[in-house]
Coordinates of C-alpha atoms in Angstrom, one line a residue:
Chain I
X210 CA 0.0 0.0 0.0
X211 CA 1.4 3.4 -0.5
X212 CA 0.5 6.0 0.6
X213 CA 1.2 9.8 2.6
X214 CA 0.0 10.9 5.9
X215 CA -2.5 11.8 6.2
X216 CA -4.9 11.2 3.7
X217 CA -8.7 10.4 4.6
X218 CA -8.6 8.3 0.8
X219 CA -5.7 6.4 2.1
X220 CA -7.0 5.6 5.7
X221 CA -10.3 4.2 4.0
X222 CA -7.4 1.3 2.8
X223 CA -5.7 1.0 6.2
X224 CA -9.3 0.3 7.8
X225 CA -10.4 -1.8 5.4
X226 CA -7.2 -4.2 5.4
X227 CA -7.2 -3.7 9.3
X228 CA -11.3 -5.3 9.1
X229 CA -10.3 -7.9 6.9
X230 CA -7.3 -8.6 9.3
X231 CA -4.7 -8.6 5.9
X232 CA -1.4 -8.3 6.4
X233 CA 0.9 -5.3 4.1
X234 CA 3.6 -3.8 3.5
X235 CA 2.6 0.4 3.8
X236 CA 4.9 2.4 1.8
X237 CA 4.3 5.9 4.0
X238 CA 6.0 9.1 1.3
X239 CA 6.3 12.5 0.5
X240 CA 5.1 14.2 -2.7
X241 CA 8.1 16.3 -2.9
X242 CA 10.4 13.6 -2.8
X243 CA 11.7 12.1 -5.9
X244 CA 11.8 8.1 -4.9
X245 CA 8.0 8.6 -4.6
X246 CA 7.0 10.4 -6.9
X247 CA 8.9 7.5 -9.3
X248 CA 6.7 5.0 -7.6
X249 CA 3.3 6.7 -8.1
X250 CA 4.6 7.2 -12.0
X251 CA 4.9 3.4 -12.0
X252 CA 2.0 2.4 -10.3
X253 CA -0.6 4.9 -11.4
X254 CA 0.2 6.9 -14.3
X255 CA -3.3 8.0 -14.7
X256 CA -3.7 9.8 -11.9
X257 CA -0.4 9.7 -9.6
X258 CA -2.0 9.7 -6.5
X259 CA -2.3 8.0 -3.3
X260 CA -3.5 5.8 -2.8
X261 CA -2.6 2.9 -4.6
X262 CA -2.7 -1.0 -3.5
X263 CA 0.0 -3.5 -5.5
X264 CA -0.7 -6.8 -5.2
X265 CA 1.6 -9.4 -7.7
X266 CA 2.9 -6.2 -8.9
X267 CA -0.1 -5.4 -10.2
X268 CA -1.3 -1.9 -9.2
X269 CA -4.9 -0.7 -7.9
X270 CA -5.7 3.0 -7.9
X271 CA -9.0 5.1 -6.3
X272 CA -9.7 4.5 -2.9
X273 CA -13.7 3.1 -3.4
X274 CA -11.9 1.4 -6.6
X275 CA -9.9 -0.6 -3.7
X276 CA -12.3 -0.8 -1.4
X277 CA -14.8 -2.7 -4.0
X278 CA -11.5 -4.9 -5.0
X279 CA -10.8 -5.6 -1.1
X280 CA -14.2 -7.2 -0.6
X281 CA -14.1 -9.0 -3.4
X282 CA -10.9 -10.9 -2.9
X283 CA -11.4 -10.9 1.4
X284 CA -15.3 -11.4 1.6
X285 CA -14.7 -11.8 5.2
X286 CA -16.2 -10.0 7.7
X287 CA -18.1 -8.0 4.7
X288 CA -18.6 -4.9 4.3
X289 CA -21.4 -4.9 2.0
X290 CA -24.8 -6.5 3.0
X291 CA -25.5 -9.4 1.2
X292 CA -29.1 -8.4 0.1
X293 CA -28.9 -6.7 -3.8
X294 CA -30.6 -3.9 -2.5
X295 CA -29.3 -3.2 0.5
X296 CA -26.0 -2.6 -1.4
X297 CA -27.5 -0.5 -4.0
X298 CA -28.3 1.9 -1.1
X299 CA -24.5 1.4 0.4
X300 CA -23.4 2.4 -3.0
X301 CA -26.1 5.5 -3.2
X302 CA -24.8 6.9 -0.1
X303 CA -21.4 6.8 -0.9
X304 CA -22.1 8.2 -4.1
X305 CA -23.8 10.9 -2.3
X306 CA -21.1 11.3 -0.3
X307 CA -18.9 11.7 -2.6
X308 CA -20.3 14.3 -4.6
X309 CA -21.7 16.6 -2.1
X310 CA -17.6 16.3 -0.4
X311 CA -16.4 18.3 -3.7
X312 CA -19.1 20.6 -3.7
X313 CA -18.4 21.1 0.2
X314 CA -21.8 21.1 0.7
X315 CA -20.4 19.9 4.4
X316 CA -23.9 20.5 6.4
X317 CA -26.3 19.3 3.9
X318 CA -24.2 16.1 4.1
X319 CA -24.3 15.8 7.1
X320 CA -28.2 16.3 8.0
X321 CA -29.0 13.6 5.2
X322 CA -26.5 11.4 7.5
X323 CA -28.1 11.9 10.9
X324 CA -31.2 11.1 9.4
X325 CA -29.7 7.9 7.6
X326 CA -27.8 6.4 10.6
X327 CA -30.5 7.2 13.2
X328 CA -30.4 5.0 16.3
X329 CA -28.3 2.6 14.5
X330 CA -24.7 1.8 15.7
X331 CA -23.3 1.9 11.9
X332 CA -24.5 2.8 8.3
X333 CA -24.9 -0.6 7.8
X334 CA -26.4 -2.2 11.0
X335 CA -24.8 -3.8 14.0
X336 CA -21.7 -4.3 11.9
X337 CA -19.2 -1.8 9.9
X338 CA -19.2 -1.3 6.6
X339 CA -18.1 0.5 3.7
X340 CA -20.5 3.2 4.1
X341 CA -19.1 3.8 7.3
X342 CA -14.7 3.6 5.9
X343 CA -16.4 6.0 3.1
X344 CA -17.2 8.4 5.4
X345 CA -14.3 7.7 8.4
X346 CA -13.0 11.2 7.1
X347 CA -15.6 12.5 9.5
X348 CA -14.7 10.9 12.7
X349 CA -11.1 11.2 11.6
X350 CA -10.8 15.0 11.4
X351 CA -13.7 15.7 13.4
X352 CA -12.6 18.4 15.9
X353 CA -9.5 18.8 14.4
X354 CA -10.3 21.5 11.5
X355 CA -13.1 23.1 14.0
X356 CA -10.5 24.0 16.6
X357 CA -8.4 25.2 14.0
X358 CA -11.0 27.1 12.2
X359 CA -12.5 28.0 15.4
X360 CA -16.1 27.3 13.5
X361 CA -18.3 24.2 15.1
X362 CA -19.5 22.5 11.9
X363 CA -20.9 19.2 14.1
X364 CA -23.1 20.8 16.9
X365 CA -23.8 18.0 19.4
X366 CA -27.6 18.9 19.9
X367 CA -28.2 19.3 15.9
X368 CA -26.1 16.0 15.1
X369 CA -27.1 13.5 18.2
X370 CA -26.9 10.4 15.9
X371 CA -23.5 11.3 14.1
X372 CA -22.0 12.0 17.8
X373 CA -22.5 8.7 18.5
X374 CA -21.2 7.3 15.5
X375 CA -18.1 9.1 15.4
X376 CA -18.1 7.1 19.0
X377 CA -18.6 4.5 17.8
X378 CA -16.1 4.3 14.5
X379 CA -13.4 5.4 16.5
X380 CA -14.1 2.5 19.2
X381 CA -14.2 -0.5 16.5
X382 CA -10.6 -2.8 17.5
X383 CA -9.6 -2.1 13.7
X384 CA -10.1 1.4 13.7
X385 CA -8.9 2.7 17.2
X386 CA -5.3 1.0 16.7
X387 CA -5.4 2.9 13.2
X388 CA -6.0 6.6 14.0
X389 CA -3.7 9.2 13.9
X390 CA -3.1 11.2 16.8
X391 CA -5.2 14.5 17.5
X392 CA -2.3 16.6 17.8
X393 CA -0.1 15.9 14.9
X394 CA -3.3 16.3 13.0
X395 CA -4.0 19.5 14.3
X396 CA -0.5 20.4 13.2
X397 CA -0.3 19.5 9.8
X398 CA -3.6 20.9 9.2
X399 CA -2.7 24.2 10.9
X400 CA 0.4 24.1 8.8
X401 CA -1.7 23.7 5.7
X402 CA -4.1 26.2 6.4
X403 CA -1.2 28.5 7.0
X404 CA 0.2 27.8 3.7
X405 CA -3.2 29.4 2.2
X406 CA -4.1 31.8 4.7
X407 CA -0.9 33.2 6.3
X408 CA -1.4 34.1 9.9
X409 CA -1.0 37.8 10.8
Chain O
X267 CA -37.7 3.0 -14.9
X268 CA -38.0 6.5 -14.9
X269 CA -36.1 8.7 -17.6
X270 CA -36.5 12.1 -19.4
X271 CA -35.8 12.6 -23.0
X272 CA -32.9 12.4 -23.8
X273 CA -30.7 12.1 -20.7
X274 CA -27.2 10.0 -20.9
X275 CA -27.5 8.4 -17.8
X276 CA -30.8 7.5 -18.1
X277 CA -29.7 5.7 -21.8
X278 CA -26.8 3.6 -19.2
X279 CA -29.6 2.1 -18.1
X280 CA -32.1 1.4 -20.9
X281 CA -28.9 -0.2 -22.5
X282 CA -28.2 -2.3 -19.7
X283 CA -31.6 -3.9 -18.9
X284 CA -31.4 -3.9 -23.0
X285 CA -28.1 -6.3 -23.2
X286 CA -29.3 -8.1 -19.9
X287 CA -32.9 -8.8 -21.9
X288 CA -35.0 -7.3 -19.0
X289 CA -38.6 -6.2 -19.9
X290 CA -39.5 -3.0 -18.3
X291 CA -42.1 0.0 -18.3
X292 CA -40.3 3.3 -19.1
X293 CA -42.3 6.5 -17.6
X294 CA -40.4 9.4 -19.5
X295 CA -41.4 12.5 -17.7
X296 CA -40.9 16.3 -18.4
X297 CA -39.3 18.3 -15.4
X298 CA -41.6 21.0 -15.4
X299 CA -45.3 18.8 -15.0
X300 CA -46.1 18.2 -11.4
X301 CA -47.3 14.5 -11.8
X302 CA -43.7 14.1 -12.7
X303 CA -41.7 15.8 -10.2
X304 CA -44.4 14.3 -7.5
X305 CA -42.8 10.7 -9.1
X306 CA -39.5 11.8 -8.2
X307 CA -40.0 13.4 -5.5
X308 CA -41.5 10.0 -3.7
X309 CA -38.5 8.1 -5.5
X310 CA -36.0 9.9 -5.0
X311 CA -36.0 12.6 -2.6
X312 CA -32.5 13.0 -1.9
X313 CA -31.4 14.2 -5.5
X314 CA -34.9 14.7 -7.5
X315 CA -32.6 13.0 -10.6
X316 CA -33.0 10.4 -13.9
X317 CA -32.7 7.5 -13.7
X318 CA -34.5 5.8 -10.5
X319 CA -35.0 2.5 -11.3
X320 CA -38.0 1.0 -9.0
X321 CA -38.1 -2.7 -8.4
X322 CA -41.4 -3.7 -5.9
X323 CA -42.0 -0.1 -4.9
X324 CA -38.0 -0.2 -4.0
X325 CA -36.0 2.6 -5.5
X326 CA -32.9 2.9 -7.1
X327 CA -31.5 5.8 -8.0
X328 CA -27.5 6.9 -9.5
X329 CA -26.9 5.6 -12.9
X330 CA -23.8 3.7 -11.9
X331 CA -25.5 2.7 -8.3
X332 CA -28.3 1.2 -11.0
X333 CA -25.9 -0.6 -13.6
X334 CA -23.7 -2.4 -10.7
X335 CA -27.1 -3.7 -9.2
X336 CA -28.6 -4.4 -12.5
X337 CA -25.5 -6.8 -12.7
X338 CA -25.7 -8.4 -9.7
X339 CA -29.7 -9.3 -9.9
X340 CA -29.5 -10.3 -13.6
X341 CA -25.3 -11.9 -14.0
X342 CA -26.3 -12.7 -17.5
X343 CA -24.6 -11.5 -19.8
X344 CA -22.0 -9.9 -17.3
X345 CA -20.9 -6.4 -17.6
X346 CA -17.9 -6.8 -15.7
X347 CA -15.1 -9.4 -16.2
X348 CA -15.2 -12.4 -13.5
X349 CA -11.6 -11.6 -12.8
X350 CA -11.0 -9.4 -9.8
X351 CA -8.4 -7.2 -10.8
X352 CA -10.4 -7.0 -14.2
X353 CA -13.2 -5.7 -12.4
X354 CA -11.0 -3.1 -10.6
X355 CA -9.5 -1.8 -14.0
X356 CA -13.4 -1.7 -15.0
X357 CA -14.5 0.4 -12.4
X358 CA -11.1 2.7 -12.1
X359 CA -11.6 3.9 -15.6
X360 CA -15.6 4.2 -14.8
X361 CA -14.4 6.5 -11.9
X362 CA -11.8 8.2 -14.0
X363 CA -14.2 8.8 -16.8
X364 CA -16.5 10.1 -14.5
X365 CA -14.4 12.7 -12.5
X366 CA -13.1 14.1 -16.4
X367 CA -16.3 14.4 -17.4
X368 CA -17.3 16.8 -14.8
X369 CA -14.1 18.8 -15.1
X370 CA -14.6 18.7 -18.6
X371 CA -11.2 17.7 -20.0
X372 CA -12.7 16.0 -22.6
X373 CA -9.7 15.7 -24.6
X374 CA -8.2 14.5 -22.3
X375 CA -10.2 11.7 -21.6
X376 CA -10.7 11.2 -25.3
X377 CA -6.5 10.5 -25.2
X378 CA -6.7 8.3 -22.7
X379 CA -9.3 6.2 -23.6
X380 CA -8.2 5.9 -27.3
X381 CA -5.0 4.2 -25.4
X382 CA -6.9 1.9 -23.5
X383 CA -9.2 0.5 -26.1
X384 CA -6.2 -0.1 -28.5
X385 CA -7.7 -2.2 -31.2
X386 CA -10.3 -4.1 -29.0
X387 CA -13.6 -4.8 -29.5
X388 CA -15.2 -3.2 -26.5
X389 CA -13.6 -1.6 -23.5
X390 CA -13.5 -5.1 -21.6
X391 CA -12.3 -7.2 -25.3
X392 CA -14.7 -9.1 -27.3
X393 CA -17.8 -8.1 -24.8
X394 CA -19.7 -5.4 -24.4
X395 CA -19.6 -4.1 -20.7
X396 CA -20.0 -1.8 -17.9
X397 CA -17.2 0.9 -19.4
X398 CA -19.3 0.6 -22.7
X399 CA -22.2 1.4 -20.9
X400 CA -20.6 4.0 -19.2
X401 CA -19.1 5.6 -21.8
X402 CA -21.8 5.5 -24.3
X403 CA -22.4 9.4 -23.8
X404 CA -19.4 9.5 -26.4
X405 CA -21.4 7.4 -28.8
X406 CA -24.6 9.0 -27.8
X407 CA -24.4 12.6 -28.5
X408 CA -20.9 12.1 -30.9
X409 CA -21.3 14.2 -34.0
X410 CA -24.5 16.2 -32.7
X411 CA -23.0 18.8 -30.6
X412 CA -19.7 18.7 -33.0
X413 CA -22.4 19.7 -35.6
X414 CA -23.9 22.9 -34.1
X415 CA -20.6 24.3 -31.8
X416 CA -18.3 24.1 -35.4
X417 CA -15.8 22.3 -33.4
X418 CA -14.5 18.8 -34.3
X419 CA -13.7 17.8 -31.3
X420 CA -13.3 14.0 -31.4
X421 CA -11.0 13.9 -35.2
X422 CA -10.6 10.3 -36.7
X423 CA -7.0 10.9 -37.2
X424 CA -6.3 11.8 -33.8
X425 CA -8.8 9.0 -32.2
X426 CA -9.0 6.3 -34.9
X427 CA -9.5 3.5 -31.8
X428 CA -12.1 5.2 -30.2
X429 CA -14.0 5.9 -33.8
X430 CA -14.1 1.9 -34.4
X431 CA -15.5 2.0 -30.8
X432 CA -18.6 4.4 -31.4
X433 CA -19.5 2.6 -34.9
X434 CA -19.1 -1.3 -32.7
X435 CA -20.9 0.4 -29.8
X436 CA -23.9 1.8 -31.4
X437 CA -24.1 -1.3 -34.0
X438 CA -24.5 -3.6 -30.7
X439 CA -28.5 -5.2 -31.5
X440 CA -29.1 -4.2 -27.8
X441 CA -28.0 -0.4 -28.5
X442 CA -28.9 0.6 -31.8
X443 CA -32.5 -0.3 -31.2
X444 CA -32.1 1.8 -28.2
X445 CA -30.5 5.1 -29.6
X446 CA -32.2 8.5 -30.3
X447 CA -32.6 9.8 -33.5
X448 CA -29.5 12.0 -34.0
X449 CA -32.0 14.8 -36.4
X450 CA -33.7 15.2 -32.5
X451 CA -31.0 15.6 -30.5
X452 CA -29.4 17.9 -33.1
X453 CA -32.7 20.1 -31.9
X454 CA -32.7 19.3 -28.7
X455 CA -29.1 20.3 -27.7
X456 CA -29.7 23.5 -30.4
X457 CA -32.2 24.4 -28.2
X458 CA -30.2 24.1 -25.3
X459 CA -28.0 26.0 -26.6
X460 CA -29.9 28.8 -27.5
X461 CA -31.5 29.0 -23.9
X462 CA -28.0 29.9 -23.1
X463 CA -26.6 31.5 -26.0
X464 CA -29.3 33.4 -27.6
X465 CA -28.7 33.0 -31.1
X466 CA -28.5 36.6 -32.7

């Protein structure tokens, strides 16, 4: 797997390999450096970005590209209901996901979300899913960019359901011993933000 | 199935229950008449789009959401390749196709693909499949909107692959009894236009 911290696309892999309980080699670089960037040229010349699964030498790119491949090859535990229709509706809501992320409609996303997950304990059910890696970016940078931006986005009383989620996601064995810590998060961030908006 | 006249996405799926040899009532609605939008707004609330598909009172809505499940409740004849990694490449240059076409480097994609197909059949080799399907907005509107912006966009010399593709694509017996008549969409898209840029 390679991949560069600390990309939301690339901890949708590291959750997913973690579920399956599959065992890789993570190839952690740096854009700027040239070793890298002569991998990514290899592996994915469409698009060189992270990230990118290799398996035989043969190269996987797109994170929900990957994640689709993952389930297919390790079925087990699934992360896509068995029922045909139930995954349709997976697929729809990471579809909606996806889209409304680049348009950054952020809040609109998220009210469709409480309403979806209600008093459930993930997307899917009793069990996790790929709904819920899809959307891991949430509980992964949730609090993060709001302390930095000094905006709350997810108001507890407005978002009851997606609190406990986030709860939740974080607390699954395969997720907790893959997160990254708060603070270097709140760094790098900061550091990015800084980047576009200096700091007077 | 619900569709408007003549929408891409909703033609993915016409072709595919076409190739799979589904039987199916098509409602074609306009936007602007209530009974319609009442349709779509009980079907699909979320995004008010073409195509929902509704099996027993179940909707489905997101063209590609639609094509993968149209695949798995009716396997024959596949639209993806039974091999894994096959699959992946399948859906990577679905998602590929997909993010282009909203950015709008068409050319871009055109160069791409014209690589990819080489001097196959179909996207997946001597089948018609899901990157066909995908892809058949090329086919679908090729020539029409060349014909009233002035601008060859799509020339054989530069894209001779891809050409052999559109005339094998819409030659398939389960597309060309499924493809609008290019005299109206030439006045559908000049209309279009003209809402845009009135014509002076």
């Amino acid at each position: 797997l390679l991949g560069v911290w600390p990309s939301p696309y690339v901890y949708r892999i590291i959750w997913a390999l973690g579920l399956k309980g599959v065992k890789y080699e993570y190839i952690q670089g740096e854009f700027h450096k040239s070793d890298f960037t002569d991998l990514l040229l290899k592996y994915n010349p469409v698009y060189k970005k992270v990230p990118v699964l290799v398996l035989d030498g043969k190269p996987i790119a797109e994170s929900m590209v990957i994640l689709e491949y993952i389930e297919e090859i390790w079925p087990q535990p699934p992360l896509l209901p068995k029922d045909p229709y139930k995954r349709a509706m997976a697929r729809f809501w990471v579809s909606f996901a996806e889209e409304k992320k680049a348009t950054k409609e952020v809040r609109e996303v998220l009210k469709v979300l409480e309403e979806t997950i209600g008093d459930k304990k993930y997307f899917g059910g009793e069990e996790i899913g790929l709904l819920d890696i899809n959307l891991g970016w949430i509980a992964l940078s949730f609090g993060v960019i709001e302390d930095i931006v000094g905006v709350k986005v997810l108001v507890v009383d407005d978002f009851p359901c997606l609190f406990t989620w986030i709860q939740n996601f974080r607390e699954h064995q395969a997720i907790k011993t893959n997160l990254p810590n708060h603070q270097d998060l709140f760094v790098y961030y900061k550091q990015k933000r800084e980047t576009i908006i200096p700091s007077s």
